[in-house]
N, CA, C and O of each residue as an XYZ file, in Angstrom:
832
protein
N     -28.199    -21.446    -17.076
C     -28.179    -20.179    -17.809
C     -26.788    -19.576    -17.726
O     -26.101    -19.688    -16.710
N     -26.384    -18.930    -18.824
C     -25.065    -18.300    -18.839
C     -25.066    -17.106    -17.889
O     -26.069    -16.414    -17.717
N     -23.905    -16.894    -17.282
C     -23.790    -15.763    -16.362
C     -23.877    -14.473    -17.163
O     -23.234    -14.327    -18.203
N     -24.685    -13.536    -16.663
C     -24.858    -12.291    -17.419
C     -23.623    -11.417    -17.257
O     -23.109    -11.235    -16.153
N     -23.156    -10.878    -18.391
C     -21.991    -10.002    -18.344
C     -22.410     -8.613    -17.902
O     -23.463     -8.103    -18.286
N     -21.544     -8.011    -17.075
C     -21.844     -6.697    -16.525
C     -20.605     -5.823    -16.642
O     -19.485     -6.294    -16.446
N     -20.806     -4.546    -16.962
C     -19.713     -3.573    -16.932
C     -20.169     -2.411    -16.059
O     -21.346     -2.051    -16.052
N     -19.218     -1.823    -15.317
C     -19.568     -0.720    -14.428
C     -18.617      0.444    -14.638
O     -17.441      0.255    -14.949
N     -19.138      1.642    -14.464
C     -18.268      2.811    -14.580
C     -18.898      4.021    -13.926
O     -20.090      4.036    -13.618
N     -18.069      5.044    -13.717
C     -18.560      6.304    -13.153
C     -18.621      7.349    -14.254
O     -17.835      7.318    -15.202
N     -19.559      8.271    -14.118
C     -19.714      9.362    -15.095
C     -18.359     10.023    -15.334
O     -17.646     10.363    -14.391
N     -18.012     10.201    -16.624
C     -16.761     10.873    -16.976
C     -15.594      9.931    -17.211
O     -14.566     10.343    -17.748
N     -15.740      8.652    -16.810
C     -14.641      7.699    -16.983
C     -14.694      7.025    -18.348
O     -15.622      7.231    -19.130
N     -13.663      6.207    -18.616
C     -13.637      5.374    -19.824
C     -14.030      3.957    -19.397
O     -13.462      3.410    -18.452
N     -14.999      3.370    -20.094
C     -15.497      2.046    -19.719
C     -15.473      1.134    -20.940
O     -15.824      1.546    -22.046
N     -15.049     -0.122    -20.720
C     -15.017     -1.103    -21.807
C     -16.103     -2.153    -21.631
O     -16.256     -2.723    -20.550
N     -16.860     -2.408    -22.700
C     -17.883     -3.465    -22.670
C     -17.306     -4.688    -23.392
O     -16.960     -4.606    -24.571
N     -17.203     -5.832    -22.678
C     -16.585     -7.008    -23.306
C     -17.499     -7.648    -24.349
O     -18.713     -7.730    -24.164
N     -16.898     -8.095    -25.436
C     -17.647     -8.796    -26.484
C     -17.466    -10.305    -26.285
O     -16.615    -10.745    -25.512
N     -18.284    -11.084    -26.997
C     -18.293    -12.536    -26.815
C     -17.334    -13.255    -27.759
O     -17.298    -14.485    -27.776
N     -16.553    -12.509    -28.547
C     -15.679    -13.183    -29.523
C     -14.354    -12.443    -29.634
O     -14.303    -11.215    -29.562
N     -13.292    -13.208    -29.809
C     -11.983    -12.609    -30.072
C     -11.511    -13.095    -31.436
O     -11.552    -14.289    -31.734
N     -11.061    -12.150    -32.261
C     -10.617    -12.524    -33.615
C      -9.252    -13.200    -33.515
O      -8.327    -12.640    -32.927
N      -9.118    -14.408    -34.089
C      -7.819    -15.095    -34.025
C      -6.728    -14.296    -34.733
O      -7.004    -13.520    -35.648
N      -5.490    -14.497    -34.295
C      -4.370    -13.709    -34.856
C      -4.152    -13.992    -36.339
O      -3.496    -13.216    -37.034
N      -4.706    -15.113    -36.824
C      -4.548    -15.452    -38.251
C      -5.525    -14.671    -39.132
O      -5.410    -14.686    -40.357
N      -6.489    -13.987    -38.500
C      -7.491    -13.255    -39.277
C      -7.495    -11.782    -38.884
O      -6.809    -11.371    -37.948
N      -8.286    -10.993    -39.619
C      -8.407     -9.575    -39.260
C      -9.880     -9.186    -39.261
O     -10.756     -9.966    -39.633
N     -10.117     -7.957    -38.833
C     -11.482     -7.430    -38.772
C     -12.150     -7.468    -40.151
O     -13.376     -7.436    -40.254
N     -11.329     -7.536    -41.214
C     -11.877     -7.544    -42.583
C     -12.714     -8.787    -42.867
O     -13.537     -8.791    -43.782
N     -12.496     -9.862    -42.067
C     -13.258    -11.099    -42.278
C     -14.569    -11.120    -41.483
O     -15.248    -12.145    -41.426
N     -14.919     -9.983    -40.872
C     -16.056     -9.986    -39.944
C     -16.992     -8.802    -40.137
O     -16.648     -7.788    -40.745
N     -18.195     -8.977    -39.588
C     -19.105     -7.850    -39.336
C     -19.350     -7.823    -37.838
O     -19.634     -8.853    -37.228
N     -19.238     -6.646    -37.251
C     -19.429     -6.513    -35.801
C     -20.456     -5.411    -35.546
O     -20.314     -4.284    -36.022
N     -21.487     -5.759    -34.789
C     -22.519     -4.771    -34.433
C     -22.587     -4.652    -32.910
O     -22.799     -5.643    -32.211
N     -22.406     -3.446    -32.411
C     -22.687     -3.175    -30.997
C     -24.002     -2.413    -30.947
O     -24.123     -1.329    -31.516
N     -24.992     -2.991    -30.259
C     -26.319     -2.365    -30.198
C     -26.703     -2.096    -28.752
O     -26.233     -2.764    -27.831
N     -27.579     -1.089    -28.569
C     -28.124     -0.798    -27.243
C     -29.633     -0.979    -27.323
O     -30.269     -0.608    -28.309
N     -30.196     -1.560    -26.257
C     -31.656     -1.808    -26.214
C     -32.144     -2.538    -27.462
O     -33.274     -2.325    -27.901
N     -31.305     -3.394    -28.033
C     -31.618     -4.247    -29.193
C     -31.787     -3.464    -30.499
O     -31.472     -3.980    -31.571
N     -32.285     -2.215    -30.419
C     -32.630     -1.514    -31.669
C     -31.625     -0.446    -32.081
O     -31.465     -0.177    -33.271
N     -30.946      0.164    -31.114
C     -30.082      1.310    -31.439
C     -28.662      0.838    -31.714
O     -28.028      0.240    -30.844
N     -28.152      1.103    -32.925
C     -26.777      0.713    -33.250
C     -25.822      1.765    -32.702
O     -25.908      2.945    -33.042
N     -24.908      1.310    -31.845
C     -23.929      2.222    -31.235
C     -22.722      2.351    -32.148
O     -22.235      3.451    -32.407
N     -22.241      1.192    -32.638
C     -21.056      1.158    -33.489
C     -21.128     -0.111    -34.325
O     -21.479     -1.172    -33.810
N     -20.800     -0.015    -35.604
C     -20.830     -1.207    -36.460
C     -19.680     -1.157    -37.456
O     -19.341     -0.106    -38.000
N     -19.091     -2.334    -37.676
C     -18.001     -2.464    -38.648
C     -18.344     -3.601    -39.605
O     -18.878     -4.631    -39.196
N     -18.034     -3.402    -40.875
C     -18.181     -4.476    -41.852
C     -16.916     -4.508    -42.693
O     -16.500     -3.495    -43.255
N     -16.316     -5.676    -42.771
C     -15.087     -5.871    -43.557
C     -14.029     -4.828    -43.218
O     -13.337     -4.316    -44.099
N     -13.914     -4.522    -41.928
C     -12.858     -3.616    -41.465
C     -13.203     -2.144    -41.533
O     -12.436     -1.307    -41.058
N     -14.358     -1.808    -42.121
C     -14.752     -0.396    -42.249
C     -15.900     -0.067    -41.301
O     -16.814     -0.868    -41.100
N     -15.830      1.133    -40.722
C     -16.920      1.580    -39.852
C     -18.116      1.930    -40.734
O     -17.981      2.691    -41.692
N     -19.301      1.368    -40.408
C     -20.450      1.574    -41.303
C     -21.619      2.291    -40.625
O     -22.632      2.568    -41.269
N     -21.487      2.591    -39.337
C     -22.643      3.242    -38.706
C     -22.231      4.573    -38.122
O     -21.058      4.814    -37.833
N     -23.214      5.428    -37.954
C     -22.955      6.713    -37.351
C     -24.082      7.020    -36.377
O     -25.238      7.161    -36.776
N     -23.745      7.120    -35.117
C     -24.747      7.420    -34.102
C     -24.306      8.708    -33.398
O     -23.292      8.738    -32.701
N     -25.092      9.769    -33.599
C     -24.682     11.092    -33.092
C     -24.414     11.089    -31.591
O     -23.498     11.755    -31.109
N     -25.247     10.311    -30.846
C     -25.079     10.329    -29.390
C     -23.740      9.716    -28.960
O     -23.186     10.068    -27.919
N     -23.242      8.805    -29.776
C     -21.995      8.128    -29.415
C     -20.805      8.603    -30.248
O     -19.680      8.141    -30.057
N     -21.059      9.521    -31.164
C     -19.996      9.993    -32.048
C     -18.824     10.545    -31.234
O     -19.020     11.283    -30.269
N     -17.622     10.185    -31.628
C     -16.387     10.644    -30.975
C     -16.249     10.176    -29.522
O     -15.353     10.627    -28.809
N     -17.139      9.265    -29.081
C     -17.010      8.748    -27.710
C     -16.772      7.243    -27.700
O     -16.604      6.653    -26.633
N     -16.756      6.609    -28.881
C     -16.629      5.145    -28.913
C     -15.435      4.698    -29.759
O     -15.051      5.334    -30.740
N     -14.870      3.563    -29.322
C     -13.783      2.927    -30.062
C     -13.984      1.422    -29.987
O     -14.521      0.904    -29.008
N     -13.546      0.723    -31.031
C     -13.633     -0.734    -31.030
C     -12.219     -1.307    -30.985
O     -11.354     -0.909    -31.765
N     -11.991     -2.247    -30.061
C     -10.723     -2.976    -30.069
C     -10.799     -3.992    -31.217
O     -11.700     -4.830    -31.248
N      -9.856     -3.914    -32.154
C      -9.972     -4.714    -33.383
C      -9.614     -6.185    -33.177
O      -9.716     -6.979    -34.112
N      -9.195     -6.559    -31.967
C      -8.867     -7.959    -31.701
C      -9.948     -8.619    -30.836
O     -10.550     -9.612    -31.245
N     -10.195     -8.056    -29.620
C     -11.205     -8.701    -28.751
C     -12.579     -8.032    -28.840
O     -13.511     -8.413    -28.131
N     -12.694     -7.026    -29.723
C     -13.970     -6.375    -30.067
C     -14.652     -5.674    -28.867
O     -15.861     -5.443    -28.874
N     -13.855     -5.349    -27.854
C     -14.381     -4.563    -26.729
C     -14.835     -3.196    -27.236
O     -14.147     -2.549    -28.025
N     -16.013     -2.772    -26.765
C     -16.510     -1.429    -27.091
C     -16.087     -0.493    -25.965
O     -16.496     -0.667    -24.816
N     -15.267      0.499    -26.300
C     -14.843      1.490    -25.310
C     -15.690      2.744    -25.465
O     -15.857      3.260    -26.570
N     -16.224      3.231    -24.345
C     -17.005      4.475    -24.344
C     -16.318      5.452    -23.397
O     -16.075      5.134    -22.233
N     -16.007      6.641    -23.902
C     -15.342      7.645    -23.069
C     -15.652      9.059    -23.568
O     -15.488      9.334    -24.757
N     -16.096      9.961    -22.688
C     -16.465      9.711    -21.297
C     -17.906      9.177    -21.224
O     -18.757      9.557    -22.028
N     -18.166      8.289    -20.248
C     -19.524      7.745    -20.150
C     -20.459      8.748    -19.480
O     -20.035      9.595    -18.694
N     -21.740      8.626    -19.813
C     -22.798      9.476    -19.253
C     -23.848      8.568    -18.603
O     -23.893      7.366    -18.866
N     -24.689      9.163    -17.751
C     -25.764      8.388    -17.118
C     -26.634      7.715    -18.175
O     -27.057      6.571    -18.003
N     -26.901      8.430    -19.272
C     -27.776      7.888    -20.327
C     -27.195      6.649    -21.010
O     -27.912      5.925    -21.700
N     -25.906      6.410    -20.818
C     -25.290      5.231    -21.442
C     -25.660      3.943    -20.714
O     -25.457      2.854    -21.250
N     -26.208      4.053    -19.482
C     -26.513      2.821    -18.752
C     -27.626      2.054    -19.445
O     -28.504      2.633    -20.085
N     -27.568      0.716    -19.299
C     -28.596     -0.113    -19.920
C     -28.001     -1.344    -20.579
O     -26.802     -1.602    -20.472
N     -28.870     -2.117    -21.277
C     -28.408     -3.358    -21.907
C     -27.806     -3.119    -23.297
O     -28.351     -2.367    -24.105
N     -26.676     -3.772    -23.553
C     -26.017     -3.724    -24.867
C     -25.907     -5.149    -25.402
O     -26.072     -6.127    -24.674
N     -25.623     -5.229    -26.695
C     -25.472     -6.539    -27.320
C     -24.315     -6.476    -28.315
O     -24.200     -5.531    -29.095
N     -23.468     -7.494    -28.273
C     -22.387     -7.598    -29.256
C     -22.745     -8.734    -30.221
O     -22.884     -9.887    -29.812
N     -22.889     -8.396    -31.489
C     -23.244     -9.406    -32.504
C     -22.081     -9.500    -33.499
O     -21.691     -8.509    -34.118
N     -21.541    -10.706    -33.636
C     -20.382    -10.900    -34.514
C     -20.741    -11.904    -35.602
O     -21.224    -13.001    -35.324
N     -20.489    -11.499    -36.865
C     -20.707    -12.406    -38.001
C     -19.377    -12.641    -38.707
O     -18.629    -11.703    -38.982
N     -19.096    -13.913    -38.995
C     -17.879    -14.272    -39.720
C     -18.239    -14.378    -41.204
O     -19.179    -15.084    -41.569
N     -17.495    -13.680    -42.049
C     -17.807    -13.702    -43.486
C     -17.026    -14.841    -44.146
O     -15.797    -14.807    -44.210
N     -17.757    -15.853    -44.638
C     -17.100    -17.005    -45.264
C     -17.469    -17.055    -46.744
O     -18.599    -16.751    -47.127
N     -16.512    -17.438    -47.555
C     -16.782    -17.557    -48.994
C     -17.249    -18.982    -49.285
O     -16.507    -19.949    -49.117
N     -18.514    -19.078    -49.731
C     -19.066    -20.384    -50.098
C     -19.590    -20.298    -51.527
O     -20.446    -19.471    -51.838
N     -19.066    -21.161    -52.387
C     -19.481    -21.199    -53.802
C     -19.510    -19.795    -54.417
O     -20.515    -19.361    -54.982
N     -18.378    -19.104    -54.288
C     -18.174    -17.777    -54.888
C     -19.040    -16.662    -54.310
O     -19.078    -15.565    -54.866
N     -19.734    -16.924    -53.208
C     -20.464    -15.810    -52.581
C     -20.094    -15.737    -51.103
O     -19.743    -16.741    -50.484
N     -20.179    -14.530    -50.554
C     -19.809    -14.322    -49.156
C     -21.038    -14.529    -48.275
O     -22.070    -13.882    -48.457
N     -20.904    -15.440    -47.322
C     -22.034    -15.751    -46.437
C     -21.667    -15.369    -45.000
O     -20.672    -15.850    -44.459
N     -22.492    -14.486    -44.377
C     -22.211    -14.146    -42.986
C     -22.748    -15.223    -42.038
O     -23.932    -15.559    -42.083
N     -21.875    -15.762    -41.182
C     -22.283    -16.774    -40.208
C     -22.164    -16.166    -38.813
O     -21.103    -15.676    -38.427
N     -23.260    -16.201    -38.065
C     -23.228    -15.601    -36.720
C     -22.325    -16.434    -35.808
O     -22.542    -17.630    -35.613
N     -21.317    -15.777    -35.262
C     -20.364    -16.433    -34.360
C     -20.877    -16.318    -32.929
O     -20.841    -17.280    -32.161
N     -21.352    -15.132    -32.587
C     -21.891    -14.952    -31.243
C     -22.794    -13.734    -31.197
O     -22.716    -12.837    -32.036
N     -23.651    -13.735    -30.192
C     -24.647    -12.681    -30.022
C     -24.955    -12.683    -28.523
O     -25.751    -13.492    -28.047
N     -24.320    -11.772    -27.786
C     -24.404    -11.868    -26.335
C     -24.655    -10.509    -25.686
O     -24.073     -9.505    -26.094
N     -25.539    -10.481    -24.654
C     -25.816     -9.208    -23.996
C     -24.807     -8.879    -22.894
O     -24.209     -9.771    -22.292
N     -24.637     -7.599    -22.651
C     -23.848     -7.116    -21.517
C     -24.556     -5.859    -20.996
O     -24.982     -5.010    -21.778
N     -24.675     -5.751    -19.673
C     -25.387     -4.610    -19.093
C     -24.397     -3.633    -18.485
O     -23.496     -4.019    -17.742
N     -24.580     -2.356    -18.814
C     -23.705     -1.310    -18.287
C     -24.413     -0.561    -17.163
O     -25.517     -0.045    -17.338
N     -23.753     -0.513    -16.002
C     -24.275      0.240    -14.861
C     -23.395      1.466    -14.638
O     -22.184      1.348    -14.445
N     -24.012      2.634    -14.666
C     -23.268      3.882    -14.482
C     -23.590      4.476    -13.116
O     -24.745      4.497    -12.691
N     -22.556      4.956    -12.438
C     -22.701      5.601    -11.142
C     -22.222      7.041    -11.252
O     -21.223      7.321    -11.914
N     -22.938      7.950    -10.602
C     -22.450      9.330    -10.457
C     -22.363      9.612     -8.964
O     -23.284      9.298     -8.210
N     -21.244     10.210     -8.541
C     -21.043     10.439     -7.102
C     -21.997     11.486     -6.546
O     -22.254     12.519     -7.164
N     -22.517     11.181     -5.351
C     -23.323     12.162     -4.618
C     -22.395     13.121     -3.878
O     -21.236     12.804     -3.606
N     -22.923     14.288     -3.560
C     -22.159     15.242     -2.754
C     -22.068     14.718     -1.319
O     -22.867     13.878     -0.907
N     -21.087     15.222     -0.562
C     -21.026     14.885      0.868
C     -22.345     15.324      1.495
O     -22.789     16.448      1.259
N     -22.989     14.451      2.298
C     -24.268     14.844      2.896
C     -24.110     16.087      3.785
O     -23.120     16.249      4.497
N     -25.107     16.938      3.714
C     -25.101     18.176      4.515
C     -26.195     18.066      5.569
O     -27.359     17.839      5.241
N     -25.810     18.230      6.859
C     -26.770     18.094      7.957
C     -27.077     19.473      8.536
O     -26.176     20.270      8.793
N     -28.369     19.736      8.734
C     -28.760     20.968      9.439
C     -29.660     20.582     10.611
O     -30.420     19.617     10.536
N     -29.559     21.354     11.697
C     -30.383     21.116     12.884
C     -31.038     22.435     13.278
O     -30.364     23.446     13.471
N     -32.353     22.407     13.393
C     -33.090     23.627     13.723
C     -33.893     23.374     15.002
O     -34.717     22.462     15.059
N     -33.643     24.188     16.018
C     -34.367     24.018     17.280
C     -35.764     24.613     17.133
O     -35.921     25.792     16.815
N     -36.797     23.760     17.375
C     -38.186     24.223     17.253
C     -38.645     24.806     18.585
O     -39.254     25.874     18.630
N     -38.347     24.094     19.661
C     -38.679     24.639     20.982
C     -37.659     24.121     21.980
O     -37.051     23.071     21.776
N     -37.477     24.874     23.070
C     -36.446     24.536     24.023
C     -36.954     24.740     25.439
O     -37.634     25.725     25.729
N     -36.618     23.795     26.327
C     -36.935     23.954     27.754
C     -35.722     23.461     28.537
O     -34.725     23.052     27.941
N     -35.796     23.496     29.858
C     -34.619     23.076     30.653
C     -34.266     21.626     30.393
O     -33.093     21.270     30.283
N     -35.317     20.773     30.292
C     -35.039     19.334     30.176
C     -34.666     18.901     28.769
O     -33.797     18.046     28.595
N     -35.324     19.489     27.746
C     -35.072     18.962     26.397
C     -35.223     20.036     25.335
O     -35.849     21.078     25.529
N     -34.604     19.716     24.185
C     -34.761     20.546     22.990
C     -35.513     19.738     21.945
O     -35.209     18.570     21.703
N     -36.485     20.370     21.340
C     -37.170     19.728     20.204
C     -36.485     20.245     18.938
O     -36.465     21.446     18.667
N     -35.930     19.316     18.180
C     -35.085     19.720     17.048
C     -35.579     19.081     15.751
O     -35.952     17.908     15.728
N     -35.575     19.873     14.665
C     -35.859     19.331     13.319
C     -34.516     19.134     12.623
O     -33.765     20.087     12.410
N     -34.229     17.888     12.273
C     -32.970     17.565     11.597
C     -33.220     17.331     10.115
O     -34.252     16.793      9.712
N     -32.254     17.748      9.324
C     -32.367     17.535      7.878
C     -31.003     17.118      7.342
O     -29.971     17.644      7.757
N     -31.016     16.168      6.418
C     -29.763     15.740      5.768
C     -30.033     15.676      4.266
O     -31.012     15.068      3.834
N     -29.164     16.304      3.472
C     -29.398     16.286      2.025
C     -28.094     16.040      1.260
O     -27.001     16.383      1.711
N     -28.259     15.434      0.094
C     -27.128     15.157     -0.797
C     -27.666     15.227     -2.223
O     -28.833     14.916     -2.460
N     -26.819     15.634     -3.179
C     -27.368     15.832     -4.532
C     -26.404     15.403     -5.637
O     -25.211     15.187     -5.428
N     -27.004     15.294     -6.837
C     -26.224     15.133     -8.063
C     -25.690     13.753     -8.352
O     -24.785     13.602     -9.173
N     -26.242     12.715     -7.681
C     -25.706     11.367     -7.886
C     -26.658     10.453     -8.632
O     -27.792     10.820     -8.940
N     -26.157      9.227     -8.920
C     -26.936      8.229     -9.646
C     -26.340      6.863     -9.316
O     -25.119      6.763     -9.197
N     -27.144      5.800     -9.162
C     -28.603      5.739     -9.258
C     -29.268      6.219     -7.960
O     -28.608      6.779     -7.085
N     -30.591      5.990     -7.847
C     -31.343      6.418     -6.669
C     -30.712      5.822     -5.412
O     -30.486      4.613     -5.360
N     -30.423      6.640     -4.398
C     -29.697      6.153     -3.233
C     -30.601      5.727     -2.082
O     -31.804      5.993     -2.075
N     -29.983      5.058     -1.110
C     -30.600      4.843      0.196
C     -30.023      5.900      1.126
O     -28.845      6.241      1.018
N     -30.835      6.421      2.037
C     -30.325      7.369      3.024
C     -30.612      6.803      4.410
O     -31.736      6.394      4.701
N     -29.589      6.781      5.261
C     -29.769      6.181      6.581
C     -29.176      7.093      7.656
O     -28.370      7.979      7.373
N     -29.607      6.845      8.912
C     -29.138      7.666     10.027
C     -28.719      6.772     11.177
O     -29.289      5.703     11.395
N     -27.705      7.229     11.916
C     -27.303      6.566     13.154
C     -27.222      7.635     14.240
O     -26.515      8.631     14.091
N     -27.960      7.417     15.343
C     -27.962      8.340     16.478
C     -27.340      7.628     17.667
O     -27.875      6.633     18.157
N     -26.183      8.154     18.136
C     -25.478      7.500     19.249
C     -25.378      5.987     19.050
O     -25.717      5.204     19.938
N     -24.909      5.599     17.874
C     -24.682      4.178     17.516
C     -25.956      3.350     17.345
O     -25.891      2.126     17.227
N     -27.115      4.018     17.331
C     -28.357      3.268     17.091
C     -28.974      3.741     15.766
O     -29.039      4.943     15.506
N     -29.424      2.800     14.936
C     -30.014      3.221     13.658
C     -31.299      4.007     13.860
O     -32.082      3.722     14.766
N     -31.505      4.999     13.005
C     -32.741      5.791     13.014
C     -33.204      5.944     11.576
O     -32.444      5.719     10.635
N     -34.462      6.332     11.423
C     -35.044      6.368     10.067
C     -35.391      7.804      9.674
O     -36.030      8.540     10.426
N     -34.953      8.176      8.477
C     -35.305      9.485      7.924
C     -36.670      9.402      7.238
O     -37.060      8.353      6.725
N     -37.376     10.510      7.241
C     -38.522     10.670      6.350
C     -37.930     11.226      5.054
O     -37.655     12.421      4.944
N     -37.739     10.332      4.073
C     -36.915     10.690      2.909
C     -37.741     11.077      1.693
O     -38.830     10.547      1.470
N     -37.202     12.017      0.905
C     -37.792     12.365     -0.396
C     -36.675     12.376     -1.447
O     -35.553     12.807     -1.181
N     -37.011     11.891     -2.639
C     -36.063     11.855     -3.758
C     -36.589     12.732     -4.885
O     -37.789     12.753     -5.157
N     -35.693     13.447     -5.534
C     -36.102     14.274     -6.676
C     -35.182     13.961     -7.853
O     -33.958     13.982     -7.724
N     -35.802     13.667     -9.016
C     -35.036     13.417    -10.231
C     -35.916     13.783    -11.427
O     -37.124     13.546    -11.413
N     -35.301     14.362    -12.462
C     -36.103     14.780    -13.629
C     -36.641     13.585    -14.402
O     -37.724     13.648    -14.985
N     -35.868     12.482    -14.404
C     -36.321     11.267    -15.085
C     -35.549     10.098    -14.495
O     -34.676     10.285    -13.648
N     -35.877      8.879    -14.952
C     -35.206      7.702    -14.384
C     -33.719      7.671    -14.749
O     -32.942      6.945    -14.128
N     -33.322      8.461    -15.759
C     -31.905      8.512    -16.147
C     -31.290      9.880    -15.879
O     -30.392     10.316    -16.600
N     -31.777     10.557    -14.840
C     -31.217     11.853    -14.443
C     -30.639     11.740    -13.041
O     -31.012     10.840    -12.288
N     -29.721     12.657    -12.676
C     -29.170     12.626    -11.321
C     -30.272     12.813    -10.273
O     -31.303     13.437    -10.525
N     -30.015     12.254     -9.105
C     -30.973     12.334     -7.996
C     -30.488     13.318     -6.932
O     -29.289     13.467     -6.696
N     -31.458     13.986     -6.295
C     -31.226     14.714     -5.057
C     -32.044     14.000     -3.990
O     -33.181     13.603     -4.246
N     -31.476     13.830     -2.789
C     -32.201     13.158     -1.720
C     -32.150     14.013     -0.461
O     -31.125     14.618     -0.147
N     -33.273     14.055      0.258
C     -33.349     14.784      1.525
C     -34.061     13.925      2.556
O     -35.099     13.326      2.275
N     -33.487     13.873      3.756
C     -34.139     13.167      4.851
C     -34.449     14.154      5.971
O     -33.623     15.006      6.297
N     -35.647     14.038      6.563
C     -36.032     14.894      7.691
C     -36.416     14.027      8.883
O     -36.901     12.907      8.726
N     -36.191     14.567     10.077
C     -36.508     13.815     11.287
C     -36.682     14.809     12.438
O     -35.891     15.740     12.591
N     -37.733     14.598     13.247
C     -37.949     15.453     14.416
C     -37.537     14.680     15.665
O     -37.924     13.525     15.841
N     -36.751     15.321     16.532
C     -36.199     14.623     17.692
C     -36.359     15.455     18.952
O     -36.328     16.685     18.911
N     -36.531     14.761     20.083
C     -36.448     15.410     21.380
C     -35.095     15.055     21.978
O     -34.840     13.890     22.284
N     -34.232     16.037     22.147
C     -32.879     15.784     22.633
C     -32.761     16.131     24.107
O     -33.103     17.234     24.534
N     -32.263     15.153     24.885
C     -32.056     15.393     26.319
C     -30.572     15.328     26.668
O     -30.182     15.638     27.793
N     -29.743     14.921     25.699
C     -28.301     14.797     25.970
C     -27.554     15.087     24.678
O     -28.159     15.222     23.615
N     -26.217     15.183     24.784
C     -25.398     15.341     23.581
C     -25.601     14.113     22.694
O     -25.532     12.978     23.165
N     -25.848     14.349     21.426
C     -26.163     13.246     20.519
C     -25.271     13.332     19.293
O     -25.104     14.398     18.700
N     -24.700     12.190     18.924
C     -23.883     12.138     17.709
C     -24.739     11.572     16.574
O     -25.245     10.454     16.664
N     -24.890     12.352     15.517
C     -25.704     11.932     14.364
C     -24.795     11.696     13.167
O     -23.958     12.533     12.828
N     -24.977     10.535     12.529
C     -24.293     10.266     11.254
C     -25.356     10.050     10.183
O     -26.292      9.273     10.367
N     -25.197     10.748      9.065
C     -26.099     10.575      7.917
C     -25.297      9.946      6.783
O     -24.229     10.442      6.426
N     -25.810      8.855      6.218
C     -25.111      8.146      5.129
C     -25.998      8.029      3.896
O     -27.195      7.757      3.989
N     -25.385      8.241      2.754
C     -26.076      8.069      1.468
C     -25.352      6.948      0.735
O     -24.147      7.037      0.500
N     -26.091      5.875      0.367
C     -25.476      4.707     -0.270
C     -26.063      4.496     -1.666
O     -27.268      4.628     -1.879
N     -25.173      4.163     -2.618
C     -25.610      3.992     -4.015
C     -24.620      3.082     -4.734
O     -23.417      3.340     -4.745
N     -25.143      2.014     -5.333
C     -24.330      1.113     -6.178
C     -23.057      0.624     -5.501
O     -22.022      0.483     -6.152
N     -23.127      0.362     -4.181
C     -21.937     -0.129     -3.491
C     -21.021      0.965     -2.973
O     -20.011      0.674     -2.333
N     -21.363      2.229     -3.241
C     -20.576      3.352     -2.728
C     -21.354      4.021     -1.588
O     -22.566      3.842     -1.466
N     -20.652      4.786     -0.765
C     -21.344      5.491      0.322
C     -20.624      6.794      0.645
O     -19.402      6.889      0.532
N     -21.402      7.796      1.051
C     -20.868      9.070      1.548
C     -21.524      9.325      2.894
O     -22.736      9.159      3.038
N     -20.726      9.731      3.890
C     -21.273      9.955      5.232
C     -20.789     11.277      5.820
O     -19.698     11.752      5.504
N     -21.613     11.854      6.673
C     -21.258     13.059      7.419
C     -21.759     12.882      8.850
O     -22.847     12.350      9.066
N     -20.961     13.331      9.836
C     -21.377     13.247     11.240
C     -21.447     14.635     11.861
O     -20.745     15.560     11.450
N     -22.317     14.754     12.865
C     -22.497     16.034     13.541
C     -22.822     15.767     15.004
O     -23.624     14.887     15.315
N     -22.195     16.534     15.911
C     -22.510     16.411     17.335
C     -23.571     17.454     17.667
O     -23.381     18.650     17.447
N     -24.708     16.967     18.209
C     -25.832     17.859     18.478
C     -25.866     18.202     19.965
O     -26.742     18.947     20.406
C-alpha cells in the first residue's frame, strides 16, 4: 500500500497540502483541471484551464494553489480544517478535435491541526491536617487546545494518575482538561503535571 500523505499545522499558521502531480515546465495550468476536495464531497478549490471555477465560503480568501506543484496552501488554518483531503488532477488532451480529460492522479492527504494548550495550572487544597499528615485535594487544569490531550502526574519522580475529565463542545472544538487527585502528604512533595497532545507537551511543577 502507498504511504499515506500527511500534513500538520498549528491553528493560525500557513499549511501546505502536497498534491500528487507536478506540471512539467513545458506546460501550464491551462492544460489541466485540478480539484482539491475535503471529505470526498466538499470542493475546497478547483481550477479548469487556468481559471478558478469554485467558490467555497469557508475557504474563501484562505486558500491558494501553487500553479506548478499544485500544493494547496491554507492560511490561517483552523481546527475545522483538519481531516482528509484529496487532490484530483485531469490532463486535458485534444483527441479528434475534442478535449478529453484524462485523470493523471487522485490521491488523499490527511491534515492534522494542533492548537496549543495553556500552561497547566495546579491548585492544592488542604482538606484536613494533623501533626503527622495533611490530606490534600490536588487539581491540575489546562484549556483551549486540540486534539484531546493526555494528562499525567509525577510525584517525587514517581508516576501518579489523575482522575481526569475532558470538556469540548464537539469533536472539532478546543478541549479543556482537568485532573483531580486526593493525597495524604507526610513530607515535602514535588508534583509535576503534564498535558500532552499531538507530540507536544506543556508541564508545570509545584512543591507541596
